Short mmCIF file of C-alpha atoms in Angstrom, two decimals:
data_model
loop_
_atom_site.label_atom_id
_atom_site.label_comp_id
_atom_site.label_asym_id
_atom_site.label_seq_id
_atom_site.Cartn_x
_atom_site.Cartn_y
_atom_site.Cartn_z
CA UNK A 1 1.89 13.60 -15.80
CA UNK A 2 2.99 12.97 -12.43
CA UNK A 3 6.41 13.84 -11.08
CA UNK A 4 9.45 12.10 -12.40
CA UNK A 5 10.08 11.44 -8.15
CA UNK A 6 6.88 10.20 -7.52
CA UNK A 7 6.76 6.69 -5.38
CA UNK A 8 5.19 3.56 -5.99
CA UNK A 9 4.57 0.63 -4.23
CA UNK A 10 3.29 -2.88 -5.69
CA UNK A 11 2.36 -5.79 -3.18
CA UNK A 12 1.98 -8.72 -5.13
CA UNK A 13 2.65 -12.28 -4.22
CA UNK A 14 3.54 -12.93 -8.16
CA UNK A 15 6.40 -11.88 -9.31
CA UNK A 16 5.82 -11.51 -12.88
CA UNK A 17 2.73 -9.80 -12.06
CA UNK A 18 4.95 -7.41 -9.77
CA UNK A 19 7.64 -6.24 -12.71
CA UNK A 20 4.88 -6.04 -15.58
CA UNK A 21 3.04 -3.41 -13.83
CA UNK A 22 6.59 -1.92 -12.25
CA UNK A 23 7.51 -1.38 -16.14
CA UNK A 24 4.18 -0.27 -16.63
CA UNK A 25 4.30 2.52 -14.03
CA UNK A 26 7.73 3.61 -15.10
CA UNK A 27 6.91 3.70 -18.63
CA UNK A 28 3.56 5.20 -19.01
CA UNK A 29 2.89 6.54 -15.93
CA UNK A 30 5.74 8.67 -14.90
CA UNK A 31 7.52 6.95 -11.37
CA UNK A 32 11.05 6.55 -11.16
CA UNK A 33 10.90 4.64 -7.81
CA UNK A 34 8.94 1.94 -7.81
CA UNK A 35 9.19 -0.60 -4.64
CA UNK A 36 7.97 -4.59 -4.87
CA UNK A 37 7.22 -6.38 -1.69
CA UNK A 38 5.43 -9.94 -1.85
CA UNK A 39 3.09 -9.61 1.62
CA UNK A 40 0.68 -7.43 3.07
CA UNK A 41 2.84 -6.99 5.92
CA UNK A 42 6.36 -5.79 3.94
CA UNK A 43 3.95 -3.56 2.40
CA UNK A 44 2.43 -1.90 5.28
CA UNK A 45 6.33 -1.50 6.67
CA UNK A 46 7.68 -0.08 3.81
CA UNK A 47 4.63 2.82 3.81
CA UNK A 48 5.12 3.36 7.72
CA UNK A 49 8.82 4.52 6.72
CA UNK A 50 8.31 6.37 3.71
CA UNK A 51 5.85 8.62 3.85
CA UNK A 52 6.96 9.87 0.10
CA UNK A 53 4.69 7.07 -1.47
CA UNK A 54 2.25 8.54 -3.51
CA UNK A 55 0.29 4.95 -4.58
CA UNK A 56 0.05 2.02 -3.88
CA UNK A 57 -1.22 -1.39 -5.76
CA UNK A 58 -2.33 -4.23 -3.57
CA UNK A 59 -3.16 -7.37 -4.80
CA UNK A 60 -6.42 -8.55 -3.07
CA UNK A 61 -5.22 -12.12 -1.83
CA UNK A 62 -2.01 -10.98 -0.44
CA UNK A 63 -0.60 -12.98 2.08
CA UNK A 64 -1.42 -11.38 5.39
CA UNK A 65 -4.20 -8.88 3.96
CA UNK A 66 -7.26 -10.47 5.22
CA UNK A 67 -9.23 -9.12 1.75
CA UNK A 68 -11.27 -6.12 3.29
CA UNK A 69 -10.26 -6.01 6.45
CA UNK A 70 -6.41 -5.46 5.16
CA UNK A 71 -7.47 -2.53 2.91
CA UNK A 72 -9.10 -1.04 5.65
CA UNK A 73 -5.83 -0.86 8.04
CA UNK A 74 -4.16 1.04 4.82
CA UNK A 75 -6.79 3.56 4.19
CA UNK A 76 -6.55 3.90 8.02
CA UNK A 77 -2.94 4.54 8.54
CA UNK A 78 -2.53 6.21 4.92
CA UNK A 79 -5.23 8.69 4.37
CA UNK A 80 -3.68 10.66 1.47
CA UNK A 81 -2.28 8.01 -0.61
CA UNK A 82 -3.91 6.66 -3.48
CA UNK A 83 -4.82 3.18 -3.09
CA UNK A 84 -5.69 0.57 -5.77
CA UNK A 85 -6.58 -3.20 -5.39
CA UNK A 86 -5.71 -5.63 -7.99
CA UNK A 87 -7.02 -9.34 -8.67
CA UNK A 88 -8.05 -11.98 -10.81
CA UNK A 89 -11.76 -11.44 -9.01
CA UNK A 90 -14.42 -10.33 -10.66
CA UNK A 91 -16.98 -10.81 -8.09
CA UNK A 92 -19.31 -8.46 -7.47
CA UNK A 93 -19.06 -9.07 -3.88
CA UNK A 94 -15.12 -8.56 -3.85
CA UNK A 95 -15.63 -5.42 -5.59
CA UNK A 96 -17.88 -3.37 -3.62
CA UNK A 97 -16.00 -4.96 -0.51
CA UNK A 98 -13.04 -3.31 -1.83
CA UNK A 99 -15.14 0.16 -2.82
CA UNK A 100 -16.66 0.16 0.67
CA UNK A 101 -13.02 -0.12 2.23
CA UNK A 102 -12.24 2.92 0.43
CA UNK A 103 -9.98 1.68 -2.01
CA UNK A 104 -9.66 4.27 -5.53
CA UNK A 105 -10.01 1.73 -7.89
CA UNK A 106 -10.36 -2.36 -8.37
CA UNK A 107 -8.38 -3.41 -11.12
CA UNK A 108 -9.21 -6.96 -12.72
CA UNK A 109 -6.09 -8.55 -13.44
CA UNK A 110 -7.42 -9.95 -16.78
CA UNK A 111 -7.17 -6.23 -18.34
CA UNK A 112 -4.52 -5.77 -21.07
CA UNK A 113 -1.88 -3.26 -20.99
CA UNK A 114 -3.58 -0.70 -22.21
CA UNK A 115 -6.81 -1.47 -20.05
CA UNK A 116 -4.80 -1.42 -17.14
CA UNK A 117 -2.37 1.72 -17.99
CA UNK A 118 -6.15 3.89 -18.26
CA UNK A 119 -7.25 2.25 -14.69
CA UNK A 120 -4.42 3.31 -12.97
CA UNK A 121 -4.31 6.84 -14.61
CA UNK A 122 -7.81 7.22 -13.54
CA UNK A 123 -6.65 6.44 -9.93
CA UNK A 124 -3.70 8.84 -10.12
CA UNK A 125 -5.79 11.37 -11.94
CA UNK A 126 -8.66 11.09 -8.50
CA UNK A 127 -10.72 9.34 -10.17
CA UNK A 128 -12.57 6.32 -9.01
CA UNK A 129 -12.11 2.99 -10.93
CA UNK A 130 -14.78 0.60 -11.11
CA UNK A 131 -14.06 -2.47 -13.41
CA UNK A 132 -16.39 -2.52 -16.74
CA UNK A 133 -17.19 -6.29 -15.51
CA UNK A 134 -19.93 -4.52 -12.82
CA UNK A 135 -21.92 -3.62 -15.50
CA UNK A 136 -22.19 -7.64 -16.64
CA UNK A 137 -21.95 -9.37 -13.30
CA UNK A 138 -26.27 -9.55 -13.03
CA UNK A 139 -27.77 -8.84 -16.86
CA UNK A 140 -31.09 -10.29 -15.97
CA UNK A 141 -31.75 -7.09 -13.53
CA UNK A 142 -30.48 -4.09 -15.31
CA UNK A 143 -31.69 -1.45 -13.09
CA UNK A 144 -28.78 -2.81 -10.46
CA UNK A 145 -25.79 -2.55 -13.16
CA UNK A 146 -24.28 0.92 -14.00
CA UNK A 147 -24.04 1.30 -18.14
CA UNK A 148 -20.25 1.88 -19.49
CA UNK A 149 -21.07 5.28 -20.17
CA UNK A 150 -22.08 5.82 -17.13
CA UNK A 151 -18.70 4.99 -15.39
CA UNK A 152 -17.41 6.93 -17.83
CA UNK A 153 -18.64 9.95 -16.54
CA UNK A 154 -18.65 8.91 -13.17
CA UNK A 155 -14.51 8.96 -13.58
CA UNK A 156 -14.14 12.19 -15.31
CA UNK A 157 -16.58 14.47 -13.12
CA UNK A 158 -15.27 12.53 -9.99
CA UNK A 159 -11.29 13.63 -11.54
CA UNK A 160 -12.80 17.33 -11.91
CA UNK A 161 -13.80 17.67 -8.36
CA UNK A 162 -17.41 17.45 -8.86
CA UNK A 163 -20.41 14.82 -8.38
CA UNK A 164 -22.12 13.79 -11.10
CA UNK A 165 -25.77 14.60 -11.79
CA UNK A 166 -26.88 10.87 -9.98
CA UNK A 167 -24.63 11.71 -7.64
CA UNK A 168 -26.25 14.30 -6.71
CA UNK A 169 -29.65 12.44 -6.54
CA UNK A 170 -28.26 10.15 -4.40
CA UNK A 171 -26.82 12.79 -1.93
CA UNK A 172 -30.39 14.29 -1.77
CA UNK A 173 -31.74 11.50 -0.36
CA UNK A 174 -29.08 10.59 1.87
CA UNK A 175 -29.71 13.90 3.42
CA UNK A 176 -33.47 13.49 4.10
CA UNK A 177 -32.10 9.90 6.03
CA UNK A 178 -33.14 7.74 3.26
CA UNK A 179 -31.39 4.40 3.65
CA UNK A 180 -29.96 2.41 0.76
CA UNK A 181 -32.90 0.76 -0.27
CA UNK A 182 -34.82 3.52 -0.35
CA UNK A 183 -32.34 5.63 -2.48
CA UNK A 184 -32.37 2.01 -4.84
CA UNK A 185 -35.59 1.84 -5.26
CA UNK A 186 -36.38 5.96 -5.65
CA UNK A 187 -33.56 6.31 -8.35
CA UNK A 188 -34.47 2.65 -9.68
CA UNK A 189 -30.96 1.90 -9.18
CA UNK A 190 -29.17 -1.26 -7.38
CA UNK A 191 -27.94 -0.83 -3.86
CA UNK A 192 -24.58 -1.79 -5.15
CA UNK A 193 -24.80 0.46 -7.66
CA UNK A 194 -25.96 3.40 -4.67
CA UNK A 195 -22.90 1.93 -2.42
CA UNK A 196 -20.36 3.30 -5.64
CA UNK A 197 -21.96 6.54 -5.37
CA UNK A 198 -21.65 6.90 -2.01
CA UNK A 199 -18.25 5.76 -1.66
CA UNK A 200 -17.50 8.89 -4.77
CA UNK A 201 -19.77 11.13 -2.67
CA UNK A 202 -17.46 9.92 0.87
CA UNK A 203 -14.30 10.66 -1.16
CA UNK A 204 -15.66 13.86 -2.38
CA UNK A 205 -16.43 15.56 0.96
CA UNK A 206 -13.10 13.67 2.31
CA UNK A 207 -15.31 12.00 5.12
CA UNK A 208 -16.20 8.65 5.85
CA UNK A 209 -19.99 7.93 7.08
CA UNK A 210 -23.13 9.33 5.99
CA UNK A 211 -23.76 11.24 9.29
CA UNK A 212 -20.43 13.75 8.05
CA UNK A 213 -21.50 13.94 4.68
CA UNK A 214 -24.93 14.76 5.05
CA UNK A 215 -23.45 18.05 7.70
CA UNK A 216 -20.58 18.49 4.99
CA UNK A 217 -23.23 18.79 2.35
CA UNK A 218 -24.65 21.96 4.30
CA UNK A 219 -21.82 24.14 4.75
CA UNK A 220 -21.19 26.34 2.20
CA UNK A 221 -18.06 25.85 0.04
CA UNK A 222 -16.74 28.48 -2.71
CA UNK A 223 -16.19 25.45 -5.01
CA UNK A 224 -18.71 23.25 -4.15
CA UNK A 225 -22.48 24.20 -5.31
CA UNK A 226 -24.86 22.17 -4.06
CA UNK A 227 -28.03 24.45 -4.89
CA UNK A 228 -29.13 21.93 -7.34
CA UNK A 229 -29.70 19.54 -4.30
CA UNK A 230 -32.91 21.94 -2.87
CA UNK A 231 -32.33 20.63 0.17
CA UNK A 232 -29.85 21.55 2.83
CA UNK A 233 -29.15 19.15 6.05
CA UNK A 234 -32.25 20.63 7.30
CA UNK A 235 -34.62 18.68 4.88
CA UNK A 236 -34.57 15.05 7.11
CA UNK A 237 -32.76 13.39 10.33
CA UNK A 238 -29.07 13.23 10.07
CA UNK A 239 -28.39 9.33 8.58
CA UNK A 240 -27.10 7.17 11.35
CA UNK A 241 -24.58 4.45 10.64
CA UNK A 242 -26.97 2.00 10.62
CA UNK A 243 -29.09 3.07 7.80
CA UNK A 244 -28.07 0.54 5.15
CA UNK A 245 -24.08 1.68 3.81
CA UNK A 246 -20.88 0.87 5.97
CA UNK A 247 -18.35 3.60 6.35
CA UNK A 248 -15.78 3.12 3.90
CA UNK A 249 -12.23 4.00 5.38
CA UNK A 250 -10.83 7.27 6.09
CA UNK A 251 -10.61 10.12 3.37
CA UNK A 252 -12.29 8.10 0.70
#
């Protein structure tokens, strides 16, 4: 449970939307301060003087935001604090723009109260919330979709400070300089599906390119064991930024 002083800020245009998930945070998830602001700009003001907030809730369409771009400028200027986007989106597109930005979690706005009480405590646990609805948006090619149980142990090893076993896979590769369609097509995955492992993998090293994961991955760590990887930094050319992923945002 996180600390009865514990800040939160909400940046949504609707205010309904705003005091449903201010009651929300209050009541099930432990904040006793909880500040509304209806723009992207009032937002990024209020966390420039108060350096206390420990989350903050963005809805995707903002005024001011610019989608991406706007999420970006957070992650930027507010490395450590946990950021989470919220919409009525469930493109695929909008959500791996918003992984890739380096955004914790994407929270569809269609989830219920419960649905969206679990997102958020996966955010504020360090987890990394990717909507169930990724799994749906392209049946006809499985292979690119990532199976609910899947996620679910994507969230709870990502919360425990560890990758998971495709995780792992997918760092492997990325050291020997595979691109993203390589790593796709080697662990018969979707390169959407490779970009959320990357942007866990990012997040777990506290980098944000390939290039400083792939050195991070190398240096020996007491709680970090990476023997299962076989391969050190060593095993290929360090990835350059242009092999297939774009940096998501500081301190993913």
């Amino acid at each position: 449970m996180l600390p009865a002083q514990s800040v939160a800020l909400i940046a949504d245009a609707d205010v309904y939307f705003r005091m449903a998930v201010g009651a929300l945070l209050r009541r099930e998830l432990g904040f006793s301060d909880v500040i509304e602001v209806p723009t992207f700009d009032e937002a990024k003001e209020y966390l420039l003087g108060h350096p206390e907030a420990s989350v903050a809730i963005l809805d995707l369409s903002i005024p001011d935001m610019k989608a991406a771009a706007g999420l970006r400028i957070i992650r930027a200027l507010f490395p450590r604090i946990k950021l989470a986007v919220t919409s009525i989106s469930t493109s695929r597109r909008d959500i791996l723009s918003a992984l890739e930005a380096g955004v914790h979690g994407y929270v569809p706005k269609n989830l219920n109260v419960a649905g969206l009480t679990s997102a958020l405590r996966l955010v504020l646990d360090g987890a990394l919330y990717v909507p169930p609805i990724l799994a749906e948006v392209a049946p006809q090619i499985p292979e690119s979709t990532i199976r609910l149980t899947d996620m679910r142990v994507f969230s709870d090893a990502t919360a425990r400070g560890q990758l998971t076993p495709r995780q792992k896979d997918v760092l492997e590769l990325l050291v020997q300089g595979k691109p993203n369609k390589e790593i796709a097509s080697a662990l018969n995955l979707g390169e959407g599906t490779v970009k959320i492992h990357l942007a866990a993998i990012f997040r777990y090293f506290g980098v944000n390119n390939r290039a400083a994961a792939a050195v991070a991955s190398a240096r020996p760590h007491p709680s970090r064991d990476f023997s299962v990887l076989g391969r050190t930094a060593k095993a290929g050319p360090i990835p350059s930024e242009s092999a297939g992923m774009t940096p998501v945002a500081l301190s993913l």
